Amino acid sequence: MGNDVVIVGAGVAGLVCAQRLAEAGVGVQVLEARDRVGGRTEHGRLPDGQAIELGGQWIGPGQTRMYALLDELGLTTFPTYDHGEHVLDLGQDRRTYSGDTPPLGGFALADLASSVSRLHRQAQRIDPAAPWTTKHAQHLDARTFETWIARHPTRGARTFWRLLTRAIFATEPANLSLLHVLTYVRQAGSVETLIDTTGGAQQDRVVGGTARIAERLAEGLDPAVRLGAPVRAIHTGDRGVDVELADGDRVRGRRVVVALPPTLAGRIAYHPALPADRDLLTQRVPMGAVIKLHLVYDRPWWREDGLSGQALSDGPVTQVVFDNSPPDGSCGVLLAFIEGADALHWGPRPAEERHAAVAARLAEMIGPAAAHPVAVVERDWTTEPYSRGCYGGHLPPGVWTQLGPALRRPVGRLHWAGTEHATAWTGYLEGAVRSGEETAADVLDALRDG
Ligand code: FAD
């Protein structure tokens, strides 16, 4: 079978798109720059050889396409460890609490609760597939999320929102359009869904790691997935597409799906050039910045102290911590994120210095034993040439309203996929699956038309 469709990128979106097209009898070829599939999902290894997730890992209620895909691929989930007390460490005041309500104090809590419901109400007015059509979209898109946060009367609520922003977007609130944050909340369902563990987006993990999803999809597509094949240029003509690889090789097809975050799509040369709006869009959806570290211990000792291993802090280095131990608790793993401006600061530092700084912070937040991990397993996503930051792309002010319609619109024989293009759960694995499926359906329609 020849290539009807060439797919650039073997992340979850590109592979799901390829699988759906192949199921429909379409000939596909997937070109992947890295020497592995999975993109922003990747296996790391704990000292005993067990897999640990270096990239995307959690799924939760509402992410229906992900659960369905796992079923299809014969993969199972287990719950994120969510028992015991969480730690909130603000202004060097460490408190523990259980449940979903942080011990912020009466005024700050009321301030936070009222802004959560205000944000939720505003988000319900957004069309998740076309945020630029929202009433007052220009106004909402002219404001940063930091401007919105700064209007809160209490310091506790302001601090908490800034922490949540970094935890959800891996960037600073000043980089985000308010309209983008509202769109994100609308696409996920609620603020609570985004931040909760049990009942929220952090509820479950995949047995064996999420990187298994792409591995299984690629096995099903074999030999249509080509690794070590970075695409440098795409030529489109009346009769088909001609995709040029870095080594000069060319792959031809009738249509092409570029399954990359917009900013990486912008690093490919297009002949003829993209329309101005799509080209400008690729210049204006920057990635977040995150380093994900796993500090490994011989056992999850914090559980014995009645702690969940989950912590939020406004202190230096790391502000979000989770228990990421294997399901059988055979060793203890504390997951610490370094996000946003902190990731840019700590990324270039020597690994030993970064690990020691994180271990020292965890000792303050979780307990003194955290100071002595037996190993650290980390991935700095800002240095990955074929991700250039993570968790995903975000839209700064003005982008949704000026360039939003160009995000998903095909350009002749060129189609777009990837979590940044999703109309639900953008930024998440769920968004990648949905985008892959939706683009496959669009491509099938287009192939029928010629
Ligand atoms: P990608 O995975 O980025 O796939 C794009 C592919 O294209 C990559 O394989 C890349 O190598 C390839 N490529 C790039 N340029 C070229 C080129 N020129 N030629 C050929 N190939 C190219 N999501 C969740 O749902 N839950 C989480 O808990 C979660 N946590 C995260 C934590 C971290 C640290 C990170 C990094 C991400 C996290 N995410 C999470 C996000 C999730 O991983 C992504 O949304 C999802 O994996 C994106 O899939 P994708 O297929 O759209 O893009």
Coordinates of C-alpha atoms and ligand atoms in Angstrom, one line a residue, residues 7-15 31-42 53-60 63 66 184 201-202 204 210 226 229-233 245 259-261 264-265 267-268 287 290-292 335 337 379 381 385-387 389-392 417-421 425-433 435, ligand 1:
I7 CA 2.1 11.9 9.7
V8 CA 4.8 14.0 11.3
G9 CA 5.3 13.1 15.0
A10 CA 4.8 9.8 16.8
G11 CA 3.5 11.3 20.0
V12 CA 0.1 10.1 21.2
A13 CA -1.8 12.4 18.9
G14 CA 0.1 11.4 15.7
L15 CA -0.1 7.7 16.5
L31 CA 7.9 10.1 10.7
E32 CA 9.3 10.6 14.1
A33 CA 12.4 12.8 14.9
R34 CA 13.4 10.9 18.1
D35 CA 14.7 7.4 18.3
R36 CA 11.6 6.5 20.3
V37 CA 7.9 7.0 20.1
G38 CA 5.8 8.8 22.7
G39 CA 7.0 12.4 22.6
R40 CA 6.0 14.0 25.9
T41 CA 5.4 10.6 27.5
E42 CA 8.6 8.7 28.2
E53 CA 6.9 8.4 34.0
L54 CA 9.3 11.2 33.0
G55 CA 6.5 13.1 31.2
G56 CA 2.7 13.0 31.1
Q57 CA 1.3 10.5 33.5
W58 CA -2.1 11.2 35.2
I59 CA -5.6 10.7 33.9
G60 CA -8.9 11.3 35.6
Q63 CA -11.0 11.9 30.1
M66 CA -8.0 8.1 27.2
Y184 CA -8.6 25.6 29.7
A201 CA -7.1 15.1 36.6
Q202 CA -4.4 13.5 38.9
D204 CA -5.0 7.6 38.1
T210 CA 2.0 6.1 30.0
R226 CA 10.0 5.5 11.1
A229 CA 13.4 10.9 10.9
P230 CA 13.2 14.6 11.7
V231 CA 11.1 16.5 9.1
R232 CA 12.7 19.7 7.8
A233 CA 10.4 20.8 5.0
L245 CA 13.7 14.7 6.0
A259 CA 1.1 16.3 14.8
L260 CA 3.3 18.7 16.7
P261 CA 2.9 21.6 19.2
L264 CA 7.6 23.0 16.7
A265 CA 5.4 23.0 13.6
R267 CA 10.4 25.0 12.7
I268 CA 9.5 23.2 9.6
M287 CA 5.8 26.1 25.6
V290 CA 9.3 22.1 33.5
I291 CA 11.8 19.8 35.1
K292 CA 10.3 16.7 36.6
L335 CA 7.9 13.6 42.5
F337 CA 8.2 19.7 39.8
R379 CA 14.0 14.9 32.9
W381 CA 11.9 19.1 29.2
P385 CA 15.2 19.4 21.1
Y386 CA 11.9 17.9 19.9
S387 CA 9.7 19.3 22.8
G389 CA 9.6 22.9 26.9
C390 CA 6.4 21.4 28.4
Y391 CA 3.8 20.5 29.6
G392 CA 2.4 22.2 26.5
A417 CA -3.0 17.6 15.3
G418 CA -1.6 17.5 18.8
T419 CA -3.0 18.3 22.2
E420 CA -2.6 22.0 21.6
H421 CA -5.3 21.6 18.9
W425 CA -8.6 18.8 27.6
T426 CA -6.0 20.7 25.6
G427 CA -2.6 20.3 27.1
Y428 CA -3.4 16.8 28.4
L429 CA -3.0 13.3 27.0
E430 CA -6.8 13.3 26.6
G431 CA -6.5 16.3 24.3
A432 CA -3.8 14.5 22.3
V433 CA -6.1 11.4 21.8
S435 CA -7.1 15.7 18.5
Ligands
FAD1 P1 4.1 15.2 21.6 O1 4.1 14.1 22.6 O2 4.9 16.4 21.8 O3 4.4 14.6 20.2 C1 5.0 15.2 19.1 C2 6.0 14.3 18.5 O4 6.6 14.9 17.3 C3 7.2 14.0 19.4 O5 7.4 12.6 19.4 C4 8.4 14.7 18.8 O6 9.6 14.0 19.0 C5 8.0 14.7 17.3 N1 8.6 15.7 16.5 C6 8.9 17.0 16.9 N2 9.4 17.7 15.8 C7 9.5 16.8 14.8 C8 9.9 16.9 13.4 N3 10.4 18.1 12.9 N4 9.9 15.8 12.7 C9 9.4 14.6 13.1 N5 8.9 14.5 14.4 C10 9.0 15.6 15.2 N6 -0.7 15.2 30.4 C11 -1.6 14.5 31.1 O7 -2.7 14.2 30.6 N7 -1.4 14.2 32.4 C12 -0.3 14.5 33.1 O8 -0.1 14.2 34.2 C13 0.7 15.3 32.3 N8 1.9 15.6 32.9 C14 2.9 16.0 32.2 C15 4.2 16.2 32.8 C16 5.3 16.5 32.0 C17 6.6 16.7 32.7 C18 5.1 16.7 30.6 C19 6.3 16.9 29.8 C20 3.9 16.6 30.0 C21 2.7 16.3 30.8 N9 1.5 16.1 30.3 C22 0.5 15.5 31.0 C23 1.2 16.5 28.9 C24 1.1 15.3 27.9 O9 2.3 14.6 28.0 C25 1.0 15.9 26.5 O10 -0.2 16.6 26.4 C26 0.9 14.8 25.4 O11 1.9 13.8 25.6 C27 1.1 15.5 24.0 O12 1.0 14.5 23.0 P2 1.2 15.1 21.5 O13 1.1 13.9 20.6 O14 0.1 16.1 21.2 O15 2.6 15.8 21.4

